[in-house]
Short mmCIF file of C-alpha atoms in Angstrom, two decimals:
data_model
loop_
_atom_site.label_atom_id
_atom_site.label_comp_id
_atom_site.label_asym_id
_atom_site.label_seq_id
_atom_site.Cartn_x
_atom_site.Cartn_y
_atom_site.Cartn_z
CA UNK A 1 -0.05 24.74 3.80
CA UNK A 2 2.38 22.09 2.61
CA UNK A 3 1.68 18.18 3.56
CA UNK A 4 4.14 15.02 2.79
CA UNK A 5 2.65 11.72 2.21
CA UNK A 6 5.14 8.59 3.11
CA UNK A 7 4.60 4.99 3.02
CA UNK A 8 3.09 4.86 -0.97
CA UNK A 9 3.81 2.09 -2.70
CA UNK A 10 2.91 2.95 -6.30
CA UNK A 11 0.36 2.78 -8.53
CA UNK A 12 0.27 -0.53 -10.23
CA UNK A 13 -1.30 -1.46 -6.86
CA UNK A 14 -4.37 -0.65 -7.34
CA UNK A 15 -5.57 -0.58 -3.72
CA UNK A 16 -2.72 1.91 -3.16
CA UNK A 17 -3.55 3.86 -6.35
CA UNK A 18 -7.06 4.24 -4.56
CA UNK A 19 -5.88 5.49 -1.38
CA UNK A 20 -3.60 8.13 -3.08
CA UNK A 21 -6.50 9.43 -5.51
CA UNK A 22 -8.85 9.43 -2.26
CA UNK A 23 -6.50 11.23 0.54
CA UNK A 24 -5.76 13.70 -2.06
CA UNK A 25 -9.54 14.61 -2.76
CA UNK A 26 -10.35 14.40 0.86
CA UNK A 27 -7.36 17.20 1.59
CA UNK A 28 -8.16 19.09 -1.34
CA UNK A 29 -11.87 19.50 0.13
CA UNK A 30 -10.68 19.98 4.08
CA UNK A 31 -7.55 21.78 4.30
CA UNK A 32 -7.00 22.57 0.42
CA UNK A 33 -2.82 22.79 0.70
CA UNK A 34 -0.76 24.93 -2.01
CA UNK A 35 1.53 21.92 -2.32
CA UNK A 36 1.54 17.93 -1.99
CA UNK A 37 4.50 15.67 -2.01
CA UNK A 38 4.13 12.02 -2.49
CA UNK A 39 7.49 9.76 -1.30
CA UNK A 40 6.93 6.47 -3.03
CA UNK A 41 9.01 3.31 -3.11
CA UNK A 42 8.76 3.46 -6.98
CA UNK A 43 8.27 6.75 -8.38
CA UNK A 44 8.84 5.84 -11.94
CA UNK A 45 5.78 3.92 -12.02
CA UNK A 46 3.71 6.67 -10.14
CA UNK A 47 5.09 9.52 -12.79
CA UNK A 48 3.79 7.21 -15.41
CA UNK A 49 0.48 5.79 -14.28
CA UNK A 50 -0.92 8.56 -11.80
CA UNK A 51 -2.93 11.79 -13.08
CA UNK A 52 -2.48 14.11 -10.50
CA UNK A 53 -3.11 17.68 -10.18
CA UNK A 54 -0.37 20.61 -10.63
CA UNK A 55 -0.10 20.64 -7.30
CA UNK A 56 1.17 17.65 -6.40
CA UNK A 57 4.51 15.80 -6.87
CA UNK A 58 6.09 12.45 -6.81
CA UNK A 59 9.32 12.18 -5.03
CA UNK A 60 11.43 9.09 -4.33
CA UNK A 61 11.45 7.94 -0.65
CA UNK A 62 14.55 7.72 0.88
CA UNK A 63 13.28 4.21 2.04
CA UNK A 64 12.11 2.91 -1.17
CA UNK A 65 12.55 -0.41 -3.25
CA UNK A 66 15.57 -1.48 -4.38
CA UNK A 67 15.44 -4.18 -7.12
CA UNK A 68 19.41 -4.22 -8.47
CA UNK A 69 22.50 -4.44 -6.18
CA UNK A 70 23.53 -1.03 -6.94
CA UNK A 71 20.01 0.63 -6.15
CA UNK A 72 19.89 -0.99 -2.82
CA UNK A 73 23.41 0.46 -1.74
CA UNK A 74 22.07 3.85 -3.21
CA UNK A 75 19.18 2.98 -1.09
CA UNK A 76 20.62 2.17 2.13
CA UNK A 77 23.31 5.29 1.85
CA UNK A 78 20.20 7.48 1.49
CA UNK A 79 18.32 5.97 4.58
CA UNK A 80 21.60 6.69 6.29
CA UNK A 81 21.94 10.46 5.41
CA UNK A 82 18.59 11.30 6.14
CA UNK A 83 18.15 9.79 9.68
CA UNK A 84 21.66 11.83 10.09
CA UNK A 85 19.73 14.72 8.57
CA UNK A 86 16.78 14.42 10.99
CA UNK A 87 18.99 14.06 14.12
CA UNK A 88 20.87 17.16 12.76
CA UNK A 89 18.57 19.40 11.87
CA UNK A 90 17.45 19.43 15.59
CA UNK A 91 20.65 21.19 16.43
CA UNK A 92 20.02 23.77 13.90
CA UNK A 93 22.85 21.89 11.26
CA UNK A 94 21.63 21.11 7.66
CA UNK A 95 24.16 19.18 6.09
CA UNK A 96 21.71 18.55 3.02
CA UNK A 97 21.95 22.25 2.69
CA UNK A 98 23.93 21.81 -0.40
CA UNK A 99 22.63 18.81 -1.92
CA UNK A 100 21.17 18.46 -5.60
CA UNK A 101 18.94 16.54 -7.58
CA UNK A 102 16.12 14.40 -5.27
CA UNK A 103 17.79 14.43 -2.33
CA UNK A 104 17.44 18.42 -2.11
CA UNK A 105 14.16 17.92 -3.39
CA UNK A 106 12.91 15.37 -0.93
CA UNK A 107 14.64 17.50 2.36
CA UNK A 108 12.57 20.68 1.40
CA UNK A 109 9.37 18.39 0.98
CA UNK A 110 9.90 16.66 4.57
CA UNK A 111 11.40 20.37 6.03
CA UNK A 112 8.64 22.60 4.71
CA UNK A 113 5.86 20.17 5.67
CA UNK A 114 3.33 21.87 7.86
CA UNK A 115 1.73 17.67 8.30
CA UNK A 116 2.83 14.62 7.46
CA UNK A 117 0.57 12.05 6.05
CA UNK A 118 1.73 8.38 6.78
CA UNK A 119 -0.48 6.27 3.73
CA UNK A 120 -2.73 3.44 4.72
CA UNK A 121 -2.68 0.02 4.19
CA UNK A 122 -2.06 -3.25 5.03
CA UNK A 123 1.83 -2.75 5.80
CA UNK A 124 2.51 -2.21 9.36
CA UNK A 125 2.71 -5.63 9.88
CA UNK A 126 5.40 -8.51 10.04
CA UNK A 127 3.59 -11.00 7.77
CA UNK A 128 5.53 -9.37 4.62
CA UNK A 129 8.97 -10.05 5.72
CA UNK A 130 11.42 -7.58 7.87
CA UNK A 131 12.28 -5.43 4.75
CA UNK A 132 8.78 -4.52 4.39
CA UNK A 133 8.23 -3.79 7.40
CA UNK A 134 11.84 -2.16 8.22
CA UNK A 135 11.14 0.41 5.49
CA UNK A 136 7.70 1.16 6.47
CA UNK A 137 8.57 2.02 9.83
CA UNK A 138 11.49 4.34 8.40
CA UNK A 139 8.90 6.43 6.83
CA UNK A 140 7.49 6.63 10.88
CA UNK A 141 10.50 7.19 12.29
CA UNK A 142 12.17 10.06 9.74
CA UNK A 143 9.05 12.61 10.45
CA UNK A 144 9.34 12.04 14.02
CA UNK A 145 12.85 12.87 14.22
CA UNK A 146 12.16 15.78 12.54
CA UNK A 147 9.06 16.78 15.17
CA UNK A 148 6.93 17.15 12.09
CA UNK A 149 3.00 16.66 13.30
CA UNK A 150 2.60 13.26 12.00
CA UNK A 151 -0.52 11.00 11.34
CA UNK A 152 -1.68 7.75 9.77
CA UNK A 153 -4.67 7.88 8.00
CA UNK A 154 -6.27 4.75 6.53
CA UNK A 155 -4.53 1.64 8.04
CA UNK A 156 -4.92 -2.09 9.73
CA UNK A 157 -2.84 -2.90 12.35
CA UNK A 158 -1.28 -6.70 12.39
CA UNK A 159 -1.59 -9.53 12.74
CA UNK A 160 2.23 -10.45 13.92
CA UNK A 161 3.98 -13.75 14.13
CA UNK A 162 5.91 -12.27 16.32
CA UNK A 163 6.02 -10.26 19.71
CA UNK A 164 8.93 -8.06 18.91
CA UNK A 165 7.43 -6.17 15.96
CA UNK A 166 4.34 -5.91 17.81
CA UNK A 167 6.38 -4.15 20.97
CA UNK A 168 8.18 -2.24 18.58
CA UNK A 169 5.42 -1.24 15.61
CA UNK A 170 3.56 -0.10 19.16
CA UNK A 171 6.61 2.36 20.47
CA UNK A 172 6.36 3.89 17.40
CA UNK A 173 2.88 4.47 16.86
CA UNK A 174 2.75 6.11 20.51
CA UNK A 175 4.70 9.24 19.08
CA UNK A 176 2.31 10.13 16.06
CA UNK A 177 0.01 12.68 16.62
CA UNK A 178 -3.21 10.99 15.21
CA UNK A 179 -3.87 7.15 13.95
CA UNK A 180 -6.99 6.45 11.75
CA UNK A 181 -7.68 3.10 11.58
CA UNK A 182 -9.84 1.23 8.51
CA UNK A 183 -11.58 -1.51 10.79
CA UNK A 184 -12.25 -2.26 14.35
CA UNK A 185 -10.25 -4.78 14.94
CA UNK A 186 -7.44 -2.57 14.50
CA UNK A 187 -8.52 -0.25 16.87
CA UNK A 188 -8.78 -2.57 19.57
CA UNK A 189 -5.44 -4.20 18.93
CA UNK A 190 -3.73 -0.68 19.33
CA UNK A 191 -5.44 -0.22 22.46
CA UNK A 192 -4.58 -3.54 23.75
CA UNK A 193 -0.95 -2.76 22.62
CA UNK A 194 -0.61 0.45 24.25
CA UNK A 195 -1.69 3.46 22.11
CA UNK A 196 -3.58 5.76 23.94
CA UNK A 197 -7.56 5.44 22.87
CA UNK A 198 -7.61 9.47 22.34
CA UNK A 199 -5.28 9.61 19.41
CA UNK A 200 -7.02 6.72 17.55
CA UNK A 201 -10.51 6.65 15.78
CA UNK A 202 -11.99 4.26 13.07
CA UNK A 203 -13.13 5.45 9.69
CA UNK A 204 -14.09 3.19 6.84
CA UNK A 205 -11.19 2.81 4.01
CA UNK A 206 -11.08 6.67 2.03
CA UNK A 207 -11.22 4.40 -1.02
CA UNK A 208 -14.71 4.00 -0.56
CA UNK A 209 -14.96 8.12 -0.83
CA UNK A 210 -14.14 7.50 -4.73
CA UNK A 211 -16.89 7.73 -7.63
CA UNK A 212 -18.46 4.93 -8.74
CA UNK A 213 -17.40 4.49 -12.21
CA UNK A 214 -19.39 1.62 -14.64
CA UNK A 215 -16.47 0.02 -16.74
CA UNK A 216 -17.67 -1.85 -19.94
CA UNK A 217 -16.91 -5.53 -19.71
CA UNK A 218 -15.71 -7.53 -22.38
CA UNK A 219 -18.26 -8.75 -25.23
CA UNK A 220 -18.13 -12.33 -23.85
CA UNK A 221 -19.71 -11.64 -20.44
CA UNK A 222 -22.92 -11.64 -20.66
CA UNK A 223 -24.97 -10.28 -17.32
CA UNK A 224 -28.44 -11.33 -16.89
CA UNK A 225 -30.06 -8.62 -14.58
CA UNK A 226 -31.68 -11.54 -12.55
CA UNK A 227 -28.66 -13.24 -12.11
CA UNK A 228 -25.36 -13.14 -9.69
CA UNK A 229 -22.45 -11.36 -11.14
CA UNK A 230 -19.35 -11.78 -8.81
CA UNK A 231 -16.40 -10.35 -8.67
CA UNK A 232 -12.83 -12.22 -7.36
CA UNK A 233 -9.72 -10.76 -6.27
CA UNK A 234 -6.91 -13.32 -6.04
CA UNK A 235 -3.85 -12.42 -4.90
CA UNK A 236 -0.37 -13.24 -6.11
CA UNK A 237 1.26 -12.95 -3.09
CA UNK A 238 0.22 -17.02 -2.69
CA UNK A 239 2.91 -17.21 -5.24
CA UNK A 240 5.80 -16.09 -2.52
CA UNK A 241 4.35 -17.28 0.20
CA UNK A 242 2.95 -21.31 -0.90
CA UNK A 243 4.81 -23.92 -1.92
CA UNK A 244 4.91 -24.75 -5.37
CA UNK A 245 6.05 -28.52 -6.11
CA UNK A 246 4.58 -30.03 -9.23
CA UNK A 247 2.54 -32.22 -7.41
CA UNK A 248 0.68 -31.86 -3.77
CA UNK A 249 2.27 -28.44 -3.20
CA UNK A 250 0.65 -25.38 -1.41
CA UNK A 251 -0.34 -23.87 -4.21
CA UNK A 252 -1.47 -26.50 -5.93
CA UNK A 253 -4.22 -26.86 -3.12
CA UNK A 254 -4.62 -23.40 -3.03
CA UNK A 255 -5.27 -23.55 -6.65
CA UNK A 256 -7.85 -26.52 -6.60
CA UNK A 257 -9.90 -25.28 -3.86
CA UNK A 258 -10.08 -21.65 -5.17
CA UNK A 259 -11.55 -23.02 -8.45
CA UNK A 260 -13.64 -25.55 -6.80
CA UNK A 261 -15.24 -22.32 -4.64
CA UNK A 262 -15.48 -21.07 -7.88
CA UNK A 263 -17.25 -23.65 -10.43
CA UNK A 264 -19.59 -23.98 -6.94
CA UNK A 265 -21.10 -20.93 -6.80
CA UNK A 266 -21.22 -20.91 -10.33
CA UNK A 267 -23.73 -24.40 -10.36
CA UNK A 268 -25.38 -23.44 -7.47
CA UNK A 269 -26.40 -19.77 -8.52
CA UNK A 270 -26.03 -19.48 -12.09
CA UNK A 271 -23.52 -17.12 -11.19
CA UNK A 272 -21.06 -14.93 -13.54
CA UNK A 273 -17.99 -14.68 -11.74
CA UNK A 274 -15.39 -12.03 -13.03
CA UNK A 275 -12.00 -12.59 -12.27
CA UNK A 276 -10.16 -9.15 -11.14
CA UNK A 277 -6.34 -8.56 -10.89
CA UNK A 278 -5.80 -6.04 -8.23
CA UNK A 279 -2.02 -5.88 -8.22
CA UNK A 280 0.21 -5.26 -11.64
CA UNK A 281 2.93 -5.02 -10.44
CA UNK A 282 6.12 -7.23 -11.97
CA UNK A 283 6.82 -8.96 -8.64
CA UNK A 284 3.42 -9.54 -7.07
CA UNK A 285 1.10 -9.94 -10.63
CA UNK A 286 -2.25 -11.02 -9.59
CA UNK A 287 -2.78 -11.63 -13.54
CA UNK A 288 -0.49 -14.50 -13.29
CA UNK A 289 -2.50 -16.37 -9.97
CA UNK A 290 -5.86 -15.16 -11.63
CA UNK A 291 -4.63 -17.15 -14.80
CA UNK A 292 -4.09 -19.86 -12.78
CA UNK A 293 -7.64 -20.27 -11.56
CA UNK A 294 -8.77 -19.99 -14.71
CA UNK A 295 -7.33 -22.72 -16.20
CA UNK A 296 -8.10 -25.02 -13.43
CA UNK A 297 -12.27 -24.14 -12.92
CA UNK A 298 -14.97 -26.23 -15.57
CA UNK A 299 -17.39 -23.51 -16.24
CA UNK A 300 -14.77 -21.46 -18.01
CA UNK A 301 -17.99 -20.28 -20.12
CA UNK A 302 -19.27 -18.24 -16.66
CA UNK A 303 -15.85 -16.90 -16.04
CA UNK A 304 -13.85 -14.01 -16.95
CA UNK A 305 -10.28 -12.94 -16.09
CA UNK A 306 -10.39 -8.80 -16.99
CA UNK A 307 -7.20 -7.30 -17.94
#
């Protein structure tokens, strides 16, 4: 058996570095397939930072991102010869039948795939902007041309600022085979929207499948067994999305009530609090937000930004 897994990110998220390392044990234990292929939207970083086992590979998705004018026309020509691909290939005509490199590489992973595995997340949404959300539904839309049996596994649905995406995130979602969810509220919305109740089924994020694994902490924090240790995940995505004027900006409140939050629970618990990047990578650093808060709470004795 031979399954493709779309919609990864990469690694230096660590949420989606969680999902990847869980999906694979949870196939490796069910269905136990000869060969995995991961399509990420930055395979570089996944060669370098995941340990995976032999096999598995890491394969760039055709919809993937595209930091430098060049890569994105790369990226756009190869979203346009695959969809033709698909549509082909249904009439029996394989014009990537003598392609090289990835491309060839990518068209036997998607061709020979007995299941396709869309990844889950947060992502099938419109709150990230219509690129993310116009390459996310590519990754739908390319193993359903291709009649592949196709499910999500892992995701939340919404929320949407608008009614279009909603309409049209639900037309696709009616074609796949299976849809697991991560929380309830998801479920409901996709019946609400449309998607038949039969295909879709709640189970708690895979992540939580892991092993637990105790980390040391730094020297400096010390953890008194009687006493609140608490761990907070800011995210940098405040940085695209609030305001940032020097003064009475977005972000600035953002800023002054996440530290006030902060130095509370600290006075009114005795609490350690741990500050805990979740995202690394360049363009959405959590190090850099988590640095911010720092700086701006009192009790910078009781906190402690890990690296």
């Amino acid at each position: 058996m031979r399954i493709a897994i779309l919609n990864h990110v990469n690694a230096l998220n660590l949420g989606d570095a969680s999902l990847i390392y869980a999906t694979l044990d949870l196939l490796a234990e069910s269905v136990n397939p000869h060969k995995i292929s991961i399509l990420s939207f930055n395979p570089r970083y996944d060669i370098e930072d995941l340990e995976l086992p032999q096999n598995v590979e890491i394969l760039p998705s055709p919809a993937r991102e595209a930091p430098s004018i060049s890569e994105k026309i790369r990226v756009i020509a190869d979203m346009a010869l695959f969809f033709s691909w698909s549509i082909s290939s249904r009439f029996g005509v394989d014009i990537l039948h003598y392609s090289s490199g990835y491309r060839k590489a990518v068209a036997e992973a998607l061709k020979e795939a007995d299941l396709v595995l869309i990844r889950g997340g947060d992502t099938l949404t419109d709150i990230y902007g219509v690129k993310s959300i116009i390459l996310n539904l590519s990754n739908i839309l390319l193993p359903l041309l291709l009649r592949k049996r196709t499910l999500t596994l892992g995701n939340t649905i919404g929320p949407f600022n608008t009614k279009i995406w909603k309409i049209v995130i639900s037309c696709f979602l009616r074609k796949l085979d299976y849809i697991v969810v991560r929380d309830e509220y998801s479920r409901k919305l996709l019946v609400e929207m449309g998607v038949g109740s039969s295909k879709v089924r709640f189970l708690p994020d895979v992540a939580f499948a892991l092993p637990f694994k105790q980390l040391e902490l730094p020297s400096l924090v010390r953890l008194v067994p009687s006493q609140l240790c608490i761990g907070v995940i800011p995210s940098a995505l405040a940085l695209k999305f609030l305001s940032r004027k020097p003064k009475g900006g977005d972000y600035a409140g953002y800023m002054e009530v996440f530290s006030k939050v902060i130095d509370y629970v600290i006075d009114k618990y005795s609490a350690t609090v741990l500050l805990i990047p979740h995202v690394l990578y360049w363009r959405t650093d959590d190090r850099k937000i988590a640095r911010d808060i720092y700086e701006n709470v009192s009790n910078k004795d009781k906190v402690c930004l890990l690296y």
